[in-house]
Amino acid sequence: MRQRPTPFIATWILRVFCRGPEHESVTGDLLEQYQNGKGRFWYWRQVLGIVMLALYRKVERRPLIRRQWTRITLDGPPVALPPHYALPKIEHKKEGVRAPHLHRGINTASIAGEGLEGLPGLLVMIFFVFTFASLFVPHNGQWFLVLFLLVEAGAAFLFILAGRRDRKNSDQSMKALHGINQSQDR
Amino acid sequence: MATTPTLSNFELMVMLAIIRIGDDAYGVAISNEIEETTGSEVLLGSVYDALTRLEEKGLITSRLGEATPERGGRAKRHFRTTSRGLRLVRETQRSLVKLWKGLPELKGGEV
Protein backbone atom coordinates (compact mmCIF):
# COMPACT_ATOMS: atom_id res chain seq x y z
CA MET A 1 0.00 0.00 0.00
CA ARG A 2 1.33 3.43 -0.93
CA GLN A 3 1.71 5.81 1.97
CA ARG A 4 0.39 9.38 2.01
CA PRO A 5 3.15 11.94 2.41
CA THR A 6 2.85 13.78 5.73
CA PRO A 7 2.92 17.61 5.89
CA PHE A 8 6.61 18.39 5.51
CA ILE A 9 7.01 21.30 7.93
CA ALA A 10 4.93 19.67 10.68
CA THR A 11 6.97 16.47 10.41
CA TRP A 12 10.19 18.48 10.49
CA ILE A 13 9.05 20.32 13.66
CA LEU A 14 8.18 16.97 15.22
CA ARG A 15 11.61 15.56 14.33
CA VAL A 16 13.43 18.57 15.76
CA PHE A 17 11.60 18.76 19.09
CA CYS A 18 10.51 15.17 19.74
CA ARG A 19 13.36 12.95 18.60
CA GLY A 20 13.99 11.17 21.89
CA PRO A 21 13.00 7.52 22.44
CA GLU A 22 10.19 8.67 24.76
CA HIS A 23 8.45 10.25 21.76
CA GLU A 24 8.76 7.28 19.43
CA SER A 25 5.38 5.75 20.28
CA VAL A 26 3.42 8.98 20.03
CA THR A 27 5.05 9.79 16.67
CA GLY A 28 4.19 6.29 15.44
CA ASP A 29 0.58 6.66 16.61
CA LEU A 30 0.34 9.99 14.85
CA LEU A 31 1.62 8.51 11.57
CA GLU A 32 -0.71 5.53 11.89
CA GLN A 33 -3.74 7.78 12.36
CA TYR A 34 -2.69 9.99 9.44
CA GLN A 35 -2.24 6.97 7.13
CA ASN A 36 -5.70 5.79 8.21
CA GLY A 37 -7.29 8.89 6.74
CA LYS A 38 -6.96 11.79 9.18
CA GLY A 39 -6.53 15.21 7.55
CA ARG A 40 -3.62 17.61 7.31
CA PHE A 41 -5.21 20.10 9.72
CA TRP A 42 -5.67 17.32 12.25
CA TYR A 43 -2.00 16.35 11.78
CA TRP A 44 -0.82 19.93 12.33
CA ARG A 45 -2.89 20.34 15.47
CA GLN A 46 -1.64 17.06 16.90
CA VAL A 47 2.00 17.94 16.14
CA LEU A 48 1.68 21.36 17.79
CA GLY A 49 -0.04 19.77 20.79
CA ILE A 50 2.69 17.15 21.18
CA VAL A 51 5.50 19.70 20.83
CA MET A 52 3.86 22.21 23.20
CA LEU A 53 3.38 19.56 25.86
CA ALA A 54 6.91 18.22 25.41
CA LEU A 55 8.33 21.72 25.84
CA TYR A 56 6.07 22.44 28.78
CA ARG A 57 7.27 19.29 30.54
CA LYS A 58 10.90 20.26 29.87
CA VAL A 59 10.37 23.72 31.32
CA GLU A 60 8.43 22.25 34.27
CA ARG A 61 11.34 19.96 35.11
CA ARG A 62 13.87 22.78 34.68
CA PRO A 63 12.09 26.11 35.26
CA LEU A 64 13.09 29.13 33.20
CA ILE A 65 13.36 31.27 36.33
CA ARG A 66 14.34 29.56 39.55
CA ARG A 67 13.03 30.77 42.85
CA GLN A 68 16.20 29.71 44.60
CA TRP A 69 19.24 31.70 43.59
CA THR A 70 22.77 30.53 44.06
CA ARG A 71 24.70 32.42 46.72
CA ILE A 72 28.41 32.43 46.09
CA THR A 73 30.87 33.92 48.53
CA LEU A 74 34.17 35.02 47.05
CA ASP A 75 36.84 37.13 48.68
CA GLY A 76 34.52 40.12 48.63
CA PRO A 77 30.81 40.40 49.49
CA PRO A 78 28.39 37.51 48.69
CA VAL A 79 27.23 37.48 45.09
CA ALA A 80 23.75 36.22 44.22
CA LEU A 81 23.32 35.32 40.58
CA PRO A 82 20.85 33.20 38.65
CA PRO A 83 22.40 29.72 38.57
CA HIS A 84 22.30 29.45 34.81
CA TYR A 85 24.59 32.40 34.21
CA ALA A 86 26.54 32.45 37.46
CA LEU A 87 29.48 30.31 36.58
CA PRO A 88 30.82 31.97 33.42
CA LYS A 89 30.65 35.43 35.04
CA ILE A 90 32.46 34.25 38.17
CA GLU A 91 35.04 32.50 36.06
CA HIS A 92 35.88 35.75 34.27
CA LYS A 93 36.19 37.62 37.56
CA LYS A 94 38.24 35.13 39.54
CA GLU A 95 39.95 32.38 37.71
CA GLY A 96 40.64 29.25 39.73
CA VAL A 97 38.70 30.43 42.78
CA ARG A 98 37.63 27.72 45.18
CA ALA A 99 33.83 27.73 45.50
CA PRO A 100 32.59 24.35 46.76
CA HIS A 101 28.92 24.81 45.87
CA LEU A 102 29.54 26.49 42.54
CA HIS A 103 28.68 23.30 40.67
CA ARG A 104 25.03 23.84 41.61
CA GLY A 105 24.97 26.79 39.28
CA ILE A 106 26.00 24.78 36.26
CA ASN A 107 23.40 24.14 33.63
CA THR A 108 23.87 20.37 33.65
CA ALA A 109 21.01 19.84 31.19
CA SER A 110 22.87 21.82 28.56
CA ILE A 111 26.05 19.93 29.31
CA ALA A 112 24.17 16.68 28.87
CA GLY A 113 23.05 17.92 25.47
CA GLU A 114 19.33 18.12 26.19
CA GLY A 115 19.17 21.66 24.84
CA LEU A 116 16.13 23.94 24.67
CA GLU A 117 16.49 25.15 28.23
CA GLY A 118 16.30 28.66 29.61
CA LEU A 119 15.91 31.47 27.11
CA PRO A 120 15.81 29.22 24.01
CA GLY A 121 12.98 27.27 25.62
CA LEU A 122 11.07 30.48 26.26
CA LEU A 123 11.56 31.64 22.67
CA VAL A 124 10.39 28.35 21.30
CA MET A 125 7.32 28.58 23.52
CA ILE A 126 6.57 32.06 22.09
CA PHE A 127 7.08 30.70 18.58
CA PHE A 128 4.63 27.88 19.10
CA VAL A 129 2.06 29.83 21.05
CA PHE A 130 1.93 32.31 18.16
CA THR A 131 1.70 29.53 15.56
CA PHE A 132 -0.94 27.70 17.57
CA ALA A 133 -2.97 30.86 18.17
CA SER A 134 -2.84 31.73 14.48
CA LEU A 135 -4.74 28.53 13.70
CA PHE A 136 -7.73 29.65 15.75
CA VAL A 137 -7.71 33.45 15.81
CA PRO A 138 -9.78 34.82 12.90
CA HIS A 139 -7.62 36.84 10.50
CA ASN A 140 -7.72 38.07 6.95
CA GLY A 141 -5.47 39.14 4.14
CA GLN A 142 -1.79 39.41 3.49
CA TRP A 143 -1.00 41.70 6.46
CA PHE A 144 -1.50 38.87 8.84
CA LEU A 145 0.74 36.66 6.71
CA VAL A 146 3.49 39.31 6.72
CA LEU A 147 3.19 39.75 10.51
CA PHE A 148 3.15 36.00 10.96
CA LEU A 149 6.34 35.51 8.92
CA LEU A 150 8.07 38.42 10.67
CA VAL A 151 7.32 37.10 14.15
CA GLU A 152 8.32 33.56 13.19
CA ALA A 153 11.55 34.72 11.54
CA GLY A 154 12.36 36.97 14.51
CA ALA A 155 11.74 34.19 17.00
CA ALA A 156 13.83 31.76 14.95
CA PHE A 157 16.71 34.28 14.75
CA LEU A 158 16.62 34.93 18.50
CA PHE A 159 16.41 31.21 19.13
CA ILE A 160 19.58 30.59 17.12
CA LEU A 161 21.40 33.44 18.90
CA ALA A 162 20.28 32.23 22.34
CA GLY A 163 21.23 28.68 21.45
CA ARG A 164 24.74 29.78 20.53
CA ARG A 165 25.10 31.68 23.79
CA ASP A 166 23.74 28.72 25.72
CA ARG A 167 26.29 26.42 24.14
CA LYS A 168 29.10 28.87 24.86
CA ASN A 169 28.00 29.09 28.51
CA SER A 170 27.90 25.31 28.75
CA ASP A 171 31.42 25.00 27.36
CA GLN A 172 32.65 27.56 29.87
CA SER A 173 30.79 25.77 32.66
CA MET A 174 32.42 22.48 31.72
CA LYS A 175 35.88 24.08 31.75
CA ALA A 176 35.20 25.75 35.09
CA LEU A 177 33.86 22.53 36.60
CA HIS A 178 36.97 20.74 35.39
CA GLY A 179 39.09 23.45 37.02
CA ILE A 180 37.19 23.21 40.34
CA ASN A 181 37.52 19.42 40.38
CA GLN A 182 41.26 19.67 39.76
CA SER A 183 41.75 22.29 42.50
CA GLN A 184 39.67 20.19 44.95
CA ASP A 185 41.71 17.09 44.10
CA ARG A 186 44.83 19.01 45.00
CA MET B 1 4.48 8.31 55.21
CA ALA B 2 3.68 7.20 51.66
CA THR B 3 1.10 9.44 49.98
CA THR B 4 -1.74 7.98 47.95
CA PRO B 5 -1.69 9.30 44.40
CA THR B 6 -4.78 11.06 43.13
CA LEU B 7 -6.34 10.97 39.68
CA SER B 8 -7.34 13.99 37.65
CA ASN B 9 -10.48 13.82 35.54
CA PHE B 10 -8.55 13.09 32.35
CA GLU B 11 -6.26 10.58 34.04
CA LEU B 12 -9.33 8.73 35.29
CA MET B 13 -10.71 8.66 31.73
CA VAL B 14 -7.41 7.25 30.45
CA MET B 15 -7.36 4.60 33.18
CA LEU B 16 -10.94 3.57 32.40
CA ALA B 17 -10.16 3.44 28.66
CA ILE B 18 -7.18 1.15 29.33
CA ILE B 19 -9.34 -1.15 31.46
CA ARG B 20 -12.07 -1.22 28.79
CA ILE B 21 -9.66 -2.00 25.93
CA GLY B 22 -7.66 -4.64 27.78
CA ASP B 23 -4.38 -6.00 26.43
CA ASP B 24 -4.50 -4.04 23.15
CA ALA B 25 -4.42 -0.65 24.86
CA TYR B 26 -2.05 1.69 23.05
CA GLY B 27 -2.14 5.43 22.28
CA VAL B 28 -4.47 5.38 19.26
CA ALA B 29 -6.89 2.87 20.80
CA ILE B 30 -7.04 4.83 24.06
CA SER B 31 -7.67 8.18 22.35
CA ASN B 32 -10.32 6.58 20.07
CA GLU B 33 -12.05 5.03 23.09
CA ILE B 34 -12.17 8.39 24.89
CA GLU B 35 -13.34 10.18 21.75
CA GLU B 36 -16.14 7.67 21.17
CA THR B 37 -17.25 7.78 24.78
CA THR B 38 -17.06 11.51 25.38
CA GLY B 39 -17.78 12.69 21.83
CA SER B 40 -14.99 15.25 21.84
CA GLU B 41 -11.62 15.20 20.10
CA VAL B 42 -8.55 14.29 22.14
CA LEU B 43 -4.97 15.34 21.49
CA LEU B 44 -2.60 12.38 21.26
CA GLY B 45 -0.02 14.46 23.07
CA SER B 46 -2.27 14.94 26.09
CA VAL B 47 -3.06 11.21 26.17
CA TYR B 48 0.65 10.39 26.24
CA ASP B 49 1.25 13.10 28.81
CA ALA B 50 -1.35 11.51 31.09
CA LEU B 51 0.07 8.04 30.39
CA THR B 52 3.54 9.19 31.40
CA ARG B 53 2.22 10.64 34.65
CA LEU B 54 0.25 7.48 35.42
CA GLU B 55 3.30 5.33 34.75
CA GLU B 56 5.40 7.52 37.03
CA LYS B 57 2.80 7.08 39.77
CA GLY B 58 3.00 3.30 39.30
CA LEU B 59 -0.63 2.98 38.24
CA ILE B 60 0.07 1.51 34.80
CA THR B 61 2.91 -0.37 33.13
CA SER B 62 3.97 -0.37 29.51
CA ARG B 63 5.78 -2.64 27.09
CA LEU B 64 6.99 -2.07 23.55
CA GLY B 65 5.08 -3.91 20.83
CA GLU B 66 5.50 -4.43 17.12
CA ALA B 67 6.54 -1.81 14.58
CA THR B 68 4.62 -1.51 11.29
CA PRO B 69 5.42 0.33 8.05
CA GLU B 70 2.36 2.58 8.40
CA ARG B 71 3.83 3.77 11.71
CA GLY B 72 7.10 4.67 9.98
CA GLY B 73 8.79 1.66 11.58
CA ARG B 74 8.05 2.91 15.10
CA ALA B 75 7.04 0.49 17.82
CA LYS B 76 3.68 0.57 19.58
CA ARG B 77 3.66 1.01 23.35
CA HIS B 78 1.05 -1.16 25.05
CA PHE B 79 -0.31 -0.18 28.45
CA ARG B 80 -2.00 -2.11 31.22
CA THR B 81 -3.14 -1.17 34.68
CA THR B 82 -1.34 -2.39 37.78
CA SER B 83 -3.19 -3.76 40.80
CA ARG B 84 -2.43 -0.47 42.55
CA GLY B 85 -4.00 1.41 39.64
CA LEU B 86 -7.13 -0.77 39.72
CA ARG B 87 -7.45 -0.23 43.46
CA LEU B 88 -7.18 3.54 43.05
CA VAL B 89 -9.84 3.56 40.29
CA ARG B 90 -12.18 1.61 42.59
CA GLU B 91 -11.53 4.02 45.46
CA THR B 92 -12.14 7.01 43.17
CA GLN B 93 -15.39 5.46 41.96
CA ARG B 94 -16.54 4.89 45.55
CA SER B 95 -15.71 8.48 46.50
CA LEU B 96 -17.52 9.86 43.47
CA VAL B 97 -20.61 7.73 44.12
CA LYS B 98 -20.67 8.96 47.71
CA LEU B 99 -20.45 12.57 46.52
CA TRP B 100 -23.17 11.90 43.92
CA LYS B 101 -25.67 10.55 46.41
CA GLY B 102 -28.38 12.75 47.83
CA LEU B 103 -28.00 15.67 45.47
CA PRO B 104 -31.51 16.89 44.57
CA GLU B 105 -30.11 19.17 41.85
CA LEU B 106 -28.85 16.16 39.89
CA LYS B 107 -31.96 13.99 40.19
CA GLY B 108 -34.09 13.32 37.12
CA GLY B 109 -31.29 14.14 34.66
CA GLU B 110 -32.21 17.84 34.39
CA VAL B 111 -29.85 20.66 35.21
Coordinates of C-alpha atoms in Angstrom, one line a residue:
Chain A
M1 CA 0.0 0.0 0.0
R2 CA 1.3 3.4 -0.9
Q3 CA 1.7 5.8 2.0
R4 CA 0.4 9.4 2.0
P5 CA 3.2 11.9 2.4
T6 CA 2.8 13.8 5.7
P7 CA 2.9 17.6 5.9
F8 CA 6.6 18.4 5.5
I9 CA 7.0 21.3 7.9
A10 CA 4.9 19.7 10.7
T11 CA 7.0 16.5 10.4
W12 CA 10.2 18.5 10.5
I13 CA 9.0 20.3 13.7
L14 CA 8.2 17.0 15.2
R15 CA 11.6 15.6 14.3
V16 CA 13.4 18.6 15.8
F17 CA 11.6 18.8 19.1
C18 CA 10.5 15.2 19.7
R19 CA 13.4 13.0 18.6
G20 CA 14.0 11.2 21.9
P21 CA 13.0 7.5 22.4
E22 CA 10.2 8.7 24.8
H23 CA 8.5 10.3 21.8
E24 CA 8.8 7.3 19.4
S25 CA 5.4 5.7 20.3
V26 CA 3.4 9.0 20.0
T27 CA 5.0 9.8 16.7
G28 CA 4.2 6.3 15.4
D29 CA 0.6 6.7 16.6
L30 CA 0.3 10.0 14.8
L31 CA 1.6 8.5 11.6
E32 CA -0.7 5.5 11.9
Q33 CA -3.7 7.8 12.4
Y34 CA -2.7 10.0 9.4
Q35 CA -2.2 7.0 7.1
N36 CA -5.7 5.8 8.2
G37 CA -7.3 8.9 6.7
K38 CA -7.0 11.8 9.2
G39 CA -6.5 15.2 7.5
R40 CA -3.6 17.6 7.3
F41 CA -5.2 20.1 9.7
W42 CA -5.7 17.3 12.2
Y43 CA -2.0 16.4 11.8
W44 CA -0.8 19.9 12.3
R45 CA -2.9 20.3 15.5
Q46 CA -1.6 17.1 16.9
V47 CA 2.0 17.9 16.1
L48 CA 1.7 21.4 17.8
G49 CA 0.0 19.8 20.8
I50 CA 2.7 17.1 21.2
V51 CA 5.5 19.7 20.8
M52 CA 3.9 22.2 23.2
L53 CA 3.4 19.6 25.9
A54 CA 6.9 18.2 25.4
L55 CA 8.3 21.7 25.8
Y56 CA 6.1 22.4 28.8
R57 CA 7.3 19.3 30.5
K58 CA 10.9 20.3 29.9
V59 CA 10.4 23.7 31.3
E60 CA 8.4 22.3 34.3
R61 CA 11.3 20.0 35.1
R62 CA 13.9 22.8 34.7
P63 CA 12.1 26.1 35.3
L64 CA 13.1 29.1 33.2
I65 CA 13.4 31.3 36.3
R66 CA 14.3 29.6 39.5
R67 CA 13.0 30.8 42.8
Q68 CA 16.2 29.7 44.6
W69 CA 19.2 31.7 43.6
T70 CA 22.8 30.5 44.1
R71 CA 24.7 32.4 46.7
I72 CA 28.4 32.4 46.1
T73 CA 30.9 33.9 48.5
L74 CA 34.2 35.0 47.1
D75 CA 36.8 37.1 48.7
G76 CA 34.5 40.1 48.6
P77 CA 30.8 40.4 49.5
P78 CA 28.4 37.5 48.7
V79 CA 27.2 37.5 45.1
A80 CA 23.8 36.2 44.2
L81 CA 23.3 35.3 40.6
P82 CA 20.9 33.2 38.6
P83 CA 22.4 29.7 38.6
H84 CA 22.3 29.5 34.8
Y85 CA 24.6 32.4 34.2
A86 CA 26.5 32.5 37.5
L87 CA 29.5 30.3 36.6
P88 CA 30.8 32.0 33.4
K89 CA 30.7 35.4 35.0
I90 CA 32.5 34.3 38.2
E91 CA 35.0 32.5 36.1
H92 CA 35.9 35.8 34.3
K93 CA 36.2 37.6 37.6
K94 CA 38.2 35.1 39.5
E95 CA 40.0 32.4 37.7
G96 CA 40.6 29.2 39.7
V97 CA 38.7 30.4 42.8
R98 CA 37.6 27.7 45.2
A99 CA 33.8 27.7 45.5
P100 CA 32.6 24.4 46.8
H101 CA 28.9 24.8 45.9
L102 CA 29.5 26.5 42.5
H103 CA 28.7 23.3 40.7
R104 CA 25.0 23.8 41.6
G105 CA 25.0 26.8 39.3
I106 CA 26.0 24.8 36.3
N107 CA 23.4 24.1 33.6
T108 CA 23.9 20.4 33.6
A109 CA 21.0 19.8 31.2
S110 CA 22.9 21.8 28.6
I111 CA 26.1 19.9 29.3
A112 CA 24.2 16.7 28.9
G113 CA 23.1 17.9 25.5
E114 CA 19.3 18.1 26.2
G115 CA 19.2 21.7 24.8
L116 CA 16.1 23.9 24.7
E117 CA 16.5 25.2 28.2
G118 CA 16.3 28.7 29.6
L119 CA 15.9 31.5 27.1
P120 CA 15.8 29.2 24.0
G121 CA 13.0 27.3 25.6
L122 CA 11.1 30.5 26.3
L123 CA 11.6 31.6 22.7
V124 CA 10.4 28.4 21.3
M125 CA 7.3 28.6 23.5
I126 CA 6.6 32.1 22.1
F127 CA 7.1 30.7 18.6
F128 CA 4.6 27.9 19.1
V129 CA 2.1 29.8 21.1
F130 CA 1.9 32.3 18.2
T131 CA 1.7 29.5 15.6
F132 CA -0.9 27.7 17.6
A133 CA -3.0 30.9 18.2
S134 CA -2.8 31.7 14.5
L135 CA -4.7 28.5 13.7
F136 CA -7.7 29.7 15.8
V137 CA -7.7 33.5 15.8
P138 CA -9.8 34.8 12.9
H139 CA -7.6 36.8 10.5
N140 CA -7.7 38.1 7.0
G141 CA -5.5 39.1 4.1
Q142 CA -1.8 39.4 3.5
W143 CA -1.0 41.7 6.5
F144 CA -1.5 38.9 8.8
L145 CA 0.7 36.7 6.7
V146 CA 3.5 39.3 6.7
L147 CA 3.2 39.8 10.5
F148 CA 3.1 36.0 11.0
L149 CA 6.3 35.5 8.9
L150 CA 8.1 38.4 10.7
V151 CA 7.3 37.1 14.2
E152 CA 8.3 33.6 13.2
A153 CA 11.5 34.7 11.5
G154 CA 12.4 37.0 14.5
A155 CA 11.7 34.2 17.0
A156 CA 13.8 31.8 14.9
F157 CA 16.7 34.3 14.7
L158 CA 16.6 34.9 18.5
F159 CA 16.4 31.2 19.1
I160 CA 19.6 30.6 17.1
L161 CA 21.4 33.4 18.9
A162 CA 20.3 32.2 22.3
G163 CA 21.2 28.7 21.5
R164 CA 24.7 29.8 20.5
R165 CA 25.1 31.7 23.8
D166 CA 23.7 28.7 25.7
R167 CA 26.3 26.4 24.1
K168 CA 29.1 28.9 24.9
N169 CA 28.0 29.1 28.5
S170 CA 27.9 25.3 28.7
D171 CA 31.4 25.0 27.4
Q172 CA 32.6 27.6 29.9
S173 CA 30.8 25.8 32.7
M174 CA 32.4 22.5 31.7
K175 CA 35.9 24.1 31.7
A176 CA 35.2 25.8 35.1
L177 CA 33.9 22.5 36.6
H178 CA 37.0 20.7 35.4
G179 CA 39.1 23.4 37.0
I180 CA 37.2 23.2 40.3
N181 CA 37.5 19.4 40.4
Q182 CA 41.3 19.7 39.8
S183 CA 41.7 22.3 42.5
Q184 CA 39.7 20.2 44.9
D185 CA 41.7 17.1 44.1
R186 CA 44.8 19.0 45.0
Chain B
M1 CA 4.5 8.3 55.2
A2 CA 3.7 7.2 51.7
T3 CA 1.1 9.4 50.0
T4 CA -1.7 8.0 48.0
P5 CA -1.7 9.3 44.4
T6 CA -4.8 11.1 43.1
L7 CA -6.3 11.0 39.7
S8 CA -7.3 14.0 37.7
N9 CA -10.5 13.8 35.5
F10 CA -8.5 13.1 32.4
E11 CA -6.3 10.6 34.0
L12 CA -9.3 8.7 35.3
M13 CA -10.7 8.7 31.7
V14 CA -7.4 7.3 30.4
M15 CA -7.4 4.6 33.2
L16 CA -10.9 3.6 32.4
A17 CA -10.2 3.4 28.7
I18 CA -7.2 1.2 29.3
I19 CA -9.3 -1.2 31.5
R20 CA -12.1 -1.2 28.8
I21 CA -9.7 -2.0 25.9
G22 CA -7.7 -4.6 27.8
D23 CA -4.4 -6.0 26.4
D24 CA -4.5 -4.0 23.1
A25 CA -4.4 -0.6 24.9
Y26 CA -2.1 1.7 23.1
G27 CA -2.1 5.4 22.3
V28 CA -4.5 5.4 19.3
A29 CA -6.9 2.9 20.8
I30 CA -7.0 4.8 24.1
S31 CA -7.7 8.2 22.4
N32 CA -10.3 6.6 20.1
E33 CA -12.0 5.0 23.1
I34 CA -12.2 8.4 24.9
E35 CA -13.3 10.2 21.7
E36 CA -16.1 7.7 21.2
T37 CA -17.3 7.8 24.8
T38 CA -17.1 11.5 25.4
G39 CA -17.8 12.7 21.8
S40 CA -15.0 15.3 21.8
E41 CA -11.6 15.2 20.1
V42 CA -8.6 14.3 22.1
L43 CA -5.0 15.3 21.5
L44 CA -2.6 12.4 21.3
G45 CA 0.0 14.5 23.1
S46 CA -2.3 14.9 26.1
V47 CA -3.1 11.2 26.2
Y48 CA 0.7 10.4 26.2
D49 CA 1.2 13.1 28.8
A50 CA -1.4 11.5 31.1
L51 CA 0.1 8.0 30.4
T52 CA 3.5 9.2 31.4
R53 CA 2.2 10.6 34.7
L54 CA 0.2 7.5 35.4
E55 CA 3.3 5.3 34.8
E56 CA 5.4 7.5 37.0
K57 CA 2.8 7.1 39.8
G58 CA 3.0 3.3 39.3
L59 CA -0.6 3.0 38.2
I60 CA 0.1 1.5 34.8
T61 CA 2.9 -0.4 33.1
S62 CA 4.0 -0.4 29.5
R63 CA 5.8 -2.6 27.1
L64 CA 7.0 -2.1 23.5
G65 CA 5.1 -3.9 20.8
E66 CA 5.5 -4.4 17.1
A67 CA 6.5 -1.8 14.6
T68 CA 4.6 -1.5 11.3
P69 CA 5.4 0.3 8.0
E70 CA 2.4 2.6 8.4
R71 CA 3.8 3.8 11.7
G72 CA 7.1 4.7 10.0
G73 CA 8.8 1.7 11.6
R74 CA 8.0 2.9 15.1
A75 CA 7.0 0.5 17.8
K76 CA 3.7 0.6 19.6
R77 CA 3.7 1.0 23.3
H78 CA 1.1 -1.2 25.0
F79 CA -0.3 -0.2 28.4
R80 CA -2.0 -2.1 31.2
T81 CA -3.1 -1.2 34.7
T82 CA -1.3 -2.4 37.8
S83 CA -3.2 -3.8 40.8
R84 CA -2.4 -0.5 42.5
G85 CA -4.0 1.4 39.6
L86 CA -7.1 -0.8 39.7
R87 CA -7.4 -0.2 43.5
L88 CA -7.2 3.5 43.0
V89 CA -9.8 3.6 40.3
R90 CA -12.2 1.6 42.6
E91 CA -11.5 4.0 45.5
T92 CA -12.1 7.0 43.2
Q93 CA -15.4 5.5 42.0
R94 CA -16.5 4.9 45.5
S95 CA -15.7 8.5 46.5
L96 CA -17.5 9.9 43.5
V97 CA -20.6 7.7 44.1
K98 CA -20.7 9.0 47.7
L99 CA -20.5 12.6 46.5
W100 CA -23.2 11.9 43.9
K101 CA -25.7 10.5 46.4
G102 CA -28.4 12.7 47.8
L103 CA -28.0 15.7 45.5
P104 CA -31.5 16.9 44.6
E105 CA -30.1 19.2 41.9
L106 CA -28.8 16.2 39.9
K107 CA -32.0 14.0 40.2
G108 CA -34.1 13.3 37.1
G109 CA -31.3 14.1 34.7
E110 CA -32.2 17.8 34.4
V111 CA -29.8 20.7 35.2

